[in-house]
């Protein structure tokens, strides 16, 4: 009775969302107000920079449960992606990372000067105060490596 009803409703909802996604993709190109997905553009940019030189260290600030560009890493270039978040619980299940670091960016980052090639962050700055944002900017300047040829 009740279990059958729940499974039926669950299947219906999943099918509805699946159909909705497919239709949205198909009609989206005909709607002038639908522009490029800013998150996809960001991931494209990060992937391009991450795969531009071998041996880079990339820090994803506020990495959380998923690093969206991990699957776009060219393994032949041996880049190292480090997820940085305020708590270990936030990044514990982020399985694509090469390493995890826990820190409050307002207090600094746990990296030496000039040891990081690329610093990424998405959906994090809006959670910081102006002081934290300024401190994060300063910290990025210290840990960011000079551009290598």
Short mmCIF file of N, CA and C in Angstrom, two decimals:
data_model
loop_
_atom_site.label_atom_id
_atom_site.label_comp_id
_atom_site.label_asym_id
_atom_site.label_seq_id
_atom_site.Cartn_x
_atom_site.Cartn_y
_atom_site.Cartn_z
N UNK A 1 0.78 -1.19 0.00
CA UNK A 1 0.00 0.00 0.00
C UNK A 1 0.83 1.26 0.00
N UNK A 2 1.31 1.64 1.16
CA UNK A 2 2.02 2.91 1.32
C UNK A 2 3.37 2.90 0.60
N UNK A 3 4.10 1.77 0.68
CA UNK A 3 5.41 1.67 0.00
C UNK A 3 5.25 1.77 -1.51
N UNK A 4 4.23 1.11 -2.05
CA UNK A 4 3.97 1.16 -3.49
C UNK A 4 3.68 2.60 -3.91
N UNK A 5 2.87 3.30 -3.12
CA UNK A 5 2.53 4.68 -3.42
C UNK A 5 3.78 5.57 -3.42
N UNK A 6 4.64 5.42 -2.41
CA UNK A 6 5.88 6.22 -2.32
C UNK A 6 6.79 5.96 -3.52
N UNK A 7 6.96 4.68 -3.87
CA UNK A 7 7.82 4.35 -5.02
C UNK A 7 7.25 4.92 -6.31
N UNK A 8 5.94 4.84 -6.47
CA UNK A 8 5.30 5.36 -7.68
C UNK A 8 5.48 6.87 -7.77
N UNK A 9 5.25 7.57 -6.68
CA UNK A 9 5.42 9.03 -6.64
C UNK A 9 6.88 9.39 -6.91
N UNK A 10 7.80 8.67 -6.29
CA UNK A 10 9.23 8.94 -6.48
C UNK A 10 9.61 8.76 -7.94
N UNK A 11 9.17 7.67 -8.57
CA UNK A 11 9.45 7.44 -9.99
C UNK A 11 8.86 8.54 -10.86
N UNK A 12 7.64 8.94 -10.54
CA UNK A 12 6.99 10.00 -11.31
C UNK A 12 7.78 11.30 -11.22
N UNK A 13 8.19 11.67 -10.02
CA UNK A 13 8.94 12.93 -9.83
C UNK A 13 10.27 12.87 -10.58
N UNK A 14 10.99 11.75 -10.47
CA UNK A 14 12.26 11.62 -11.19
C UNK A 14 12.06 11.71 -12.70
N UNK A 15 11.03 11.05 -13.21
CA UNK A 15 10.74 11.11 -14.64
C UNK A 15 10.38 12.52 -15.06
N UNK A 16 9.59 13.21 -14.24
CA UNK A 16 9.20 14.58 -14.54
C UNK A 16 10.43 15.49 -14.65
N UNK A 17 11.33 15.42 -13.68
CA UNK A 17 12.53 16.26 -13.70
C UNK A 17 13.45 15.89 -14.86
N UNK A 18 13.56 14.63 -15.18
CA UNK A 18 14.38 14.19 -16.29
C UNK A 18 13.85 14.76 -17.61
N UNK A 19 12.56 14.66 -17.81
CA UNK A 19 11.94 15.20 -19.02
C UNK A 19 12.09 16.72 -19.05
N UNK A 20 11.89 17.36 -17.91
CA UNK A 20 12.02 18.81 -17.82
C UNK A 20 13.41 19.27 -18.21
N UNK A 21 14.45 18.57 -17.73
CA UNK A 21 15.83 18.94 -18.07
C UNK A 21 16.07 18.83 -19.57
N UNK A 22 15.61 17.73 -20.16
CA UNK A 22 15.81 17.53 -21.60
C UNK A 22 15.09 18.59 -22.42
N UNK A 23 13.87 18.90 -22.06
CA UNK A 23 13.12 19.93 -22.78
C UNK A 23 13.77 21.29 -22.61
N UNK A 24 14.21 21.60 -21.40
CA UNK A 24 14.84 22.90 -21.13
C UNK A 24 16.08 23.10 -22.00
N UNK A 25 16.88 22.06 -22.15
CA UNK A 25 18.08 22.15 -22.99
C UNK A 25 17.69 22.41 -24.44
N UNK A 26 16.67 21.72 -24.91
CA UNK A 26 16.25 21.85 -26.31
C UNK A 26 15.64 23.22 -26.61
N UNK A 27 14.82 23.74 -25.71
CA UNK A 27 14.17 25.02 -26.01
C UNK A 27 15.01 26.22 -25.57
N UNK A 28 15.98 26.00 -24.71
CA UNK A 28 16.80 27.09 -24.21
C UNK A 28 17.50 27.88 -25.28
N UNK A 29 17.93 27.22 -26.33
CA UNK A 29 18.65 27.92 -27.41
C UNK A 29 17.76 28.88 -28.18
N UNK A 30 16.44 28.74 -28.06
CA UNK A 30 15.51 29.62 -28.78
C UNK A 30 15.01 30.78 -27.93
N UNK A 31 15.39 30.80 -26.68
CA UNK A 31 14.95 31.87 -25.78
C UNK A 31 16.05 32.90 -25.62
N UNK A 32 15.78 34.15 -26.00
CA UNK A 32 16.84 35.17 -25.97
C UNK A 32 17.36 35.47 -24.57
N UNK A 33 16.54 35.28 -23.54
CA UNK A 33 16.99 35.60 -22.19
C UNK A 33 17.87 34.51 -21.57
N UNK A 34 17.97 33.38 -22.24
CA UNK A 34 18.81 32.30 -21.75
C UNK A 34 20.22 32.49 -22.31
N UNK A 35 21.15 32.80 -21.44
CA UNK A 35 22.53 33.00 -21.87
C UNK A 35 23.38 31.83 -21.46
N UNK A 36 24.67 31.97 -21.62
CA UNK A 36 25.57 30.88 -21.22
C UNK A 36 25.51 30.67 -19.71
N UNK A 37 25.71 29.44 -19.30
CA UNK A 37 25.73 29.10 -17.89
C UNK A 37 27.05 29.57 -17.30
N UNK A 38 26.99 30.50 -16.37
CA UNK A 38 28.19 31.12 -15.80
C UNK A 38 29.07 30.08 -15.10
N UNK A 39 28.46 29.07 -14.49
CA UNK A 39 29.25 28.04 -13.81
C UNK A 39 30.01 27.19 -14.82
N UNK A 40 29.39 26.88 -15.96
CA UNK A 40 30.08 26.12 -17.00
C UNK A 40 31.23 26.93 -17.58
N UNK A 41 31.01 28.23 -17.78
CA UNK A 41 32.09 29.09 -18.29
C UNK A 41 33.25 29.12 -17.30
N UNK A 42 32.94 29.20 -16.01
CA UNK A 42 33.96 29.21 -14.97
C UNK A 42 34.75 27.90 -14.97
N UNK A 43 34.04 26.78 -15.05
CA UNK A 43 34.70 25.48 -15.07
C UNK A 43 35.58 25.33 -16.31
N UNK A 44 35.13 25.85 -17.44
CA UNK A 44 35.94 25.82 -18.67
C UNK A 44 37.23 26.61 -18.48
N UNK A 45 37.10 27.78 -17.88
CA UNK A 45 38.27 28.64 -17.64
C UNK A 45 39.26 27.96 -16.69
N UNK A 46 38.76 27.41 -15.59
CA UNK A 46 39.63 26.73 -14.62
C UNK A 46 40.31 25.54 -15.28
N UNK A 47 39.56 24.75 -16.05
CA UNK A 47 40.13 23.57 -16.72
C UNK A 47 41.24 23.99 -17.68
N UNK A 48 41.00 25.06 -18.43
CA UNK A 48 42.01 25.54 -19.37
C UNK A 48 43.29 25.97 -18.63
N UNK A 49 43.14 26.72 -17.56
CA UNK A 49 44.31 27.17 -16.79
C UNK A 49 44.99 26.01 -16.08
N UNK A 50 44.20 25.11 -15.51
CA UNK A 50 44.74 23.97 -14.77
C UNK A 50 45.56 23.06 -15.68
N UNK A 51 45.15 22.93 -16.92
CA UNK A 51 45.81 22.04 -17.87
C UNK A 51 46.78 22.78 -18.80
N UNK A 52 47.14 24.00 -18.45
CA UNK A 52 48.02 24.79 -19.32
C UNK A 52 49.50 24.49 -19.11
N UNK A 53 49.86 23.96 -17.95
CA UNK A 53 51.27 23.65 -17.65
C UNK A 53 51.34 22.44 -16.75
N UNK A 54 52.41 21.68 -16.83
CA UNK A 54 52.53 20.49 -15.97
C UNK A 54 52.87 20.86 -14.52
N UNK A 55 52.47 19.99 -13.61
CA UNK A 55 52.91 20.07 -12.22
C UNK A 55 52.33 21.20 -11.40
N UNK A 56 51.20 21.72 -11.76
CA UNK A 56 50.64 22.84 -11.02
C UNK A 56 49.95 22.38 -9.74
N UNK A 57 49.92 23.27 -8.75
CA UNK A 57 49.14 23.06 -7.54
C UNK A 57 47.96 24.02 -7.59
N UNK A 58 46.76 23.46 -7.52
CA UNK A 58 45.53 24.24 -7.58
C UNK A 58 44.85 24.13 -6.24
N UNK A 59 44.45 25.26 -5.66
CA UNK A 59 43.72 25.26 -4.40
C UNK A 59 42.29 25.74 -4.69
N UNK A 60 41.34 24.92 -4.30
CA UNK A 60 39.93 25.26 -4.46
C UNK A 60 39.41 25.71 -3.10
N UNK A 61 39.30 27.03 -2.91
CA UNK A 61 38.87 27.61 -1.63
C UNK A 61 37.36 27.40 -1.49
N UNK A 62 36.95 26.85 -0.37
CA UNK A 62 35.54 26.54 -0.15
C UNK A 62 35.11 25.35 -0.98
N UNK A 63 35.98 24.38 -1.07
CA UNK A 63 35.77 23.23 -1.95
C UNK A 63 34.50 22.46 -1.65
N UNK A 64 34.15 22.33 -0.39
CA UNK A 64 32.91 21.65 -0.04
C UNK A 64 32.87 20.19 -0.47
N UNK A 65 31.69 19.71 -0.81
CA UNK A 65 31.46 18.30 -1.10
C UNK A 65 31.86 17.90 -2.51
N UNK A 66 32.07 18.89 -3.39
CA UNK A 66 32.37 18.54 -4.78
C UNK A 66 33.20 19.63 -5.44
N UNK A 67 34.22 19.22 -6.13
CA UNK A 67 35.05 20.12 -6.92
C UNK A 67 34.66 19.88 -8.38
N UNK A 68 33.96 20.82 -9.01
CA UNK A 68 33.35 20.54 -10.31
C UNK A 68 34.32 20.37 -11.48
N UNK A 69 35.57 20.75 -11.31
CA UNK A 69 36.49 20.63 -12.43
C UNK A 69 37.50 19.50 -12.26
N UNK A 70 37.39 18.74 -11.18
CA UNK A 70 38.30 17.62 -10.93
C UNK A 70 38.30 16.64 -12.11
N UNK A 71 37.13 16.35 -12.62
CA UNK A 71 37.02 15.37 -13.72
C UNK A 71 37.60 15.90 -15.04
N UNK A 72 37.98 17.17 -15.06
CA UNK A 72 38.54 17.75 -16.29
C UNK A 72 40.06 17.88 -16.22
N UNK A 73 40.64 17.33 -15.18
CA UNK A 73 42.10 17.39 -15.00
C UNK A 73 42.78 16.42 -15.96
N UNK A 74 43.80 16.91 -16.66
CA UNK A 74 44.62 16.07 -17.54
C UNK A 74 45.66 15.40 -16.65
N UNK A 75 45.46 14.11 -16.37
CA UNK A 75 46.33 13.40 -15.43
C UNK A 75 47.79 13.32 -15.91
N UNK A 76 48.00 13.42 -17.20
CA UNK A 76 49.37 13.37 -17.74
C UNK A 76 50.17 14.60 -17.31
N UNK A 77 49.48 15.69 -16.92
CA UNK A 77 50.18 16.92 -16.52
C UNK A 77 50.48 16.96 -15.03
N UNK A 78 49.99 15.98 -14.28
CA UNK A 78 50.29 15.82 -12.84
C UNK A 78 49.95 17.05 -12.01
N UNK A 79 48.82 17.67 -12.30
CA UNK A 79 48.35 18.77 -11.46
C UNK A 79 47.87 18.18 -10.14
N UNK A 80 47.94 18.98 -9.10
CA UNK A 80 47.53 18.56 -7.76
C UNK A 80 46.44 19.51 -7.30
N UNK A 81 45.23 18.97 -7.05
CA UNK A 81 44.12 19.80 -6.61
C UNK A 81 43.93 19.60 -5.10
N UNK A 82 44.00 20.72 -4.38
CA UNK A 82 43.84 20.71 -2.94
C UNK A 82 42.53 21.43 -2.60
N UNK A 83 41.65 20.72 -1.90
CA UNK A 83 40.41 21.34 -1.45
C UNK A 83 40.62 21.99 -0.10
N UNK A 84 40.22 23.23 0.02
CA UNK A 84 40.37 23.98 1.26
C UNK A 84 38.99 24.39 1.74
N UNK A 85 38.68 24.06 3.00
CA UNK A 85 37.39 24.45 3.56
C UNK A 85 37.55 24.71 5.05
N UNK A 86 36.52 25.29 5.62
CA UNK A 86 36.59 25.68 7.03
C UNK A 86 36.45 24.49 7.97
N UNK A 87 35.88 23.37 7.48
CA UNK A 87 35.78 22.19 8.34
C UNK A 87 36.06 20.93 7.53
N UNK A 88 36.62 19.94 8.19
CA UNK A 88 36.92 18.69 7.50
C UNK A 88 35.64 18.00 7.03
N UNK A 89 34.57 18.12 7.82
CA UNK A 89 33.30 17.50 7.44
C UNK A 89 32.82 18.02 6.09
N UNK A 90 33.10 19.28 5.80
CA UNK A 90 32.66 19.89 4.55
C UNK A 90 33.34 19.27 3.33
N UNK A 91 34.58 18.79 3.49
CA UNK A 91 35.32 18.24 2.34
C UNK A 91 35.60 16.75 2.44
N UNK A 92 35.16 16.12 3.50
CA UNK A 92 35.47 14.70 3.71
C UNK A 92 34.99 13.82 2.56
N UNK A 93 33.87 14.14 1.97
CA UNK A 93 33.32 13.29 0.90
C UNK A 93 33.65 13.83 -0.49
N UNK A 94 34.56 14.77 -0.59
CA UNK A 94 34.98 15.32 -1.88
C UNK A 94 36.10 14.42 -2.41
N UNK A 95 35.71 13.35 -3.10
CA UNK A 95 36.63 12.27 -3.43
C UNK A 95 37.59 12.55 -4.57
N UNK A 96 37.35 13.54 -5.38
CA UNK A 96 38.23 13.79 -6.51
C UNK A 96 39.50 14.56 -6.17
N UNK A 97 39.60 15.05 -4.96
CA UNK A 97 40.74 15.87 -4.57
C UNK A 97 42.01 15.04 -4.38
N UNK A 98 43.14 15.67 -4.61
CA UNK A 98 44.43 15.03 -4.33
C UNK A 98 44.82 15.21 -2.87
N UNK A 99 44.31 16.29 -2.26
CA UNK A 99 44.59 16.57 -0.84
C UNK A 99 43.49 17.46 -0.30
N UNK A 100 43.37 17.47 1.03
CA UNK A 100 42.39 18.31 1.71
C UNK A 100 43.12 19.15 2.76
N UNK A 101 42.66 20.38 2.92
CA UNK A 101 43.23 21.25 3.94
C UNK A 101 42.08 21.96 4.65
N UNK A 102 42.22 22.13 5.95
CA UNK A 102 41.19 22.79 6.74
C UNK A 102 41.76 24.09 7.28
N UNK A 103 41.04 25.18 7.01
CA UNK A 103 41.48 26.49 7.50
C UNK A 103 40.36 27.50 7.35
N UNK A 104 40.36 28.48 8.21
CA UNK A 104 39.51 29.65 8.07
C UNK A 104 40.32 30.65 7.25
N UNK A 105 39.88 30.94 6.05
CA UNK A 105 40.68 31.80 5.17
C UNK A 105 40.93 33.18 5.78
N UNK A 106 40.08 33.59 6.70
CA UNK A 106 40.30 34.86 7.38
C UNK A 106 41.54 34.83 8.26
N UNK A 107 41.97 33.62 8.64
CA UNK A 107 43.16 33.46 9.47
C UNK A 107 44.39 33.08 8.66
N UNK A 108 44.24 32.96 7.35
CA UNK A 108 45.36 32.58 6.50
C UNK A 108 45.16 31.20 5.91
N UNK A 109 46.00 30.88 4.95
CA UNK A 109 45.93 29.57 4.30
C UNK A 109 47.14 28.75 4.70
N UNK A 110 46.98 27.44 4.82
CA UNK A 110 48.08 26.59 5.27
C UNK A 110 49.05 26.20 4.16
N UNK A 111 49.52 27.18 3.41
CA UNK A 111 50.46 26.95 2.32
C UNK A 111 51.60 27.95 2.44
N UNK A 112 52.78 27.52 2.05
CA UNK A 112 53.93 28.42 2.08
C UNK A 112 53.86 29.45 0.98
N UNK A 113 54.69 30.47 1.10
CA UNK A 113 54.75 31.51 0.07
C UNK A 113 55.13 30.90 -1.27
N UNK A 114 54.47 31.35 -2.31
CA UNK A 114 54.76 30.97 -3.70
C UNK A 114 54.69 29.46 -3.94
N UNK A 115 53.73 28.77 -3.30
CA UNK A 115 53.61 27.32 -3.47
C UNK A 115 52.37 26.92 -4.27
N UNK A 116 51.52 27.88 -4.60
CA UNK A 116 50.26 27.59 -5.28
C UNK A 116 50.26 28.27 -6.65
N UNK A 117 49.85 27.53 -7.67
CA UNK A 117 49.83 28.07 -9.03
C UNK A 117 48.49 28.69 -9.40
N UNK A 118 47.41 28.11 -8.91
CA UNK A 118 46.08 28.59 -9.27
C UNK A 118 45.17 28.48 -8.06
N UNK A 119 44.47 29.56 -7.74
CA UNK A 119 43.53 29.58 -6.62
C UNK A 119 42.15 29.79 -7.21
N UNK A 120 41.25 28.86 -6.89
CA UNK A 120 39.88 28.96 -7.40
C UNK A 120 38.92 29.09 -6.23
N UNK A 121 37.75 29.62 -6.54
CA UNK A 121 36.71 29.74 -5.52
C UNK A 121 35.40 30.02 -6.24
N UNK A 122 34.37 29.36 -5.81
CA UNK A 122 33.05 29.64 -6.37
C UNK A 122 32.04 29.58 -5.24
N UNK A 123 31.15 30.53 -5.23
CA UNK A 123 30.10 30.59 -4.21
C UNK A 123 30.67 30.63 -2.80
N UNK A 124 31.74 31.41 -2.61
CA UNK A 124 32.36 31.52 -1.28
C UNK A 124 32.38 32.97 -0.81
N UNK A 125 32.74 33.88 -1.68
CA UNK A 125 32.94 35.26 -1.27
C UNK A 125 31.72 35.89 -0.61
N UNK A 126 30.53 35.49 -1.04
CA UNK A 126 29.33 36.06 -0.43
C UNK A 126 29.15 35.64 1.02
N UNK A 127 29.91 34.65 1.47
CA UNK A 127 29.82 34.19 2.86
C UNK A 127 30.86 34.87 3.76
N UNK A 128 31.73 35.68 3.16
CA UNK A 128 32.79 36.32 3.91
C UNK A 128 32.46 37.77 4.21
N UNK A 129 33.01 38.27 5.31
CA UNK A 129 32.90 39.70 5.62
C UNK A 129 33.90 40.44 4.75
N UNK A 130 33.80 41.74 4.71
CA UNK A 130 34.77 42.55 3.95
C UNK A 130 36.19 42.33 4.45
N UNK A 131 36.34 42.20 5.76
CA UNK A 131 37.66 41.98 6.35
C UNK A 131 38.20 40.62 5.91
N UNK A 132 37.36 39.58 5.98
CA UNK A 132 37.79 38.24 5.56
C UNK A 132 38.17 38.23 4.08
N UNK A 133 37.39 38.93 3.26
CA UNK A 133 37.68 38.98 1.82
C UNK A 133 39.02 39.66 1.57
N UNK A 134 39.28 40.75 2.27
CA UNK A 134 40.56 41.45 2.12
C UNK A 134 41.71 40.57 2.58
N UNK A 135 41.52 39.85 3.68
CA UNK A 135 42.57 38.96 4.18
C UNK A 135 42.81 37.81 3.21
N UNK A 136 41.73 37.26 2.64
CA UNK A 136 41.86 36.19 1.66
C UNK A 136 42.65 36.68 0.45
N UNK A 137 42.36 37.89 0.00
CA UNK A 137 43.08 38.46 -1.14
C UNK A 137 44.58 38.57 -0.82
N UNK A 138 44.90 39.08 0.34
CA UNK A 138 46.30 39.21 0.73
C UNK A 138 46.98 37.85 0.82
N UNK A 139 46.28 36.89 1.38
CA UNK A 139 46.83 35.55 1.52
C UNK A 139 47.08 34.92 0.15
N UNK A 140 46.17 35.15 -0.79
CA UNK A 140 46.34 34.64 -2.15
C UNK A 140 47.59 35.20 -2.79
N UNK A 141 47.87 36.45 -2.55
CA UNK A 141 49.08 37.08 -3.09
C UNK A 141 50.33 36.38 -2.56
N UNK A 142 50.32 36.00 -1.29
CA UNK A 142 51.50 35.37 -0.68
C UNK A 142 51.71 33.93 -1.16
N UNK A 143 50.65 33.15 -1.25
CA UNK A 143 50.83 31.74 -1.60
C UNK A 143 50.91 31.50 -3.10
N UNK A 144 50.44 32.46 -3.90
CA UNK A 144 50.42 32.31 -5.35
C UNK A 144 51.84 32.34 -5.89
N UNK A 145 52.23 31.33 -6.63
CA UNK A 145 53.57 31.23 -7.21
C UNK A 145 53.71 32.20 -8.37
N UNK A 146 54.92 32.64 -8.59
CA UNK A 146 55.18 33.47 -9.76
C UNK A 146 54.93 32.63 -11.00
N UNK A 147 54.37 33.22 -12.03
CA UNK A 147 54.03 32.49 -13.25
C UNK A 147 55.31 31.92 -13.87
N UNK A 148 55.29 30.60 -14.06
CA UNK A 148 56.45 29.95 -14.67
C UNK A 148 56.28 29.87 -16.18
N UNK A 149 57.37 29.87 -16.89
CA UNK A 149 57.30 29.76 -18.36
C UNK A 149 57.05 28.34 -18.76
#
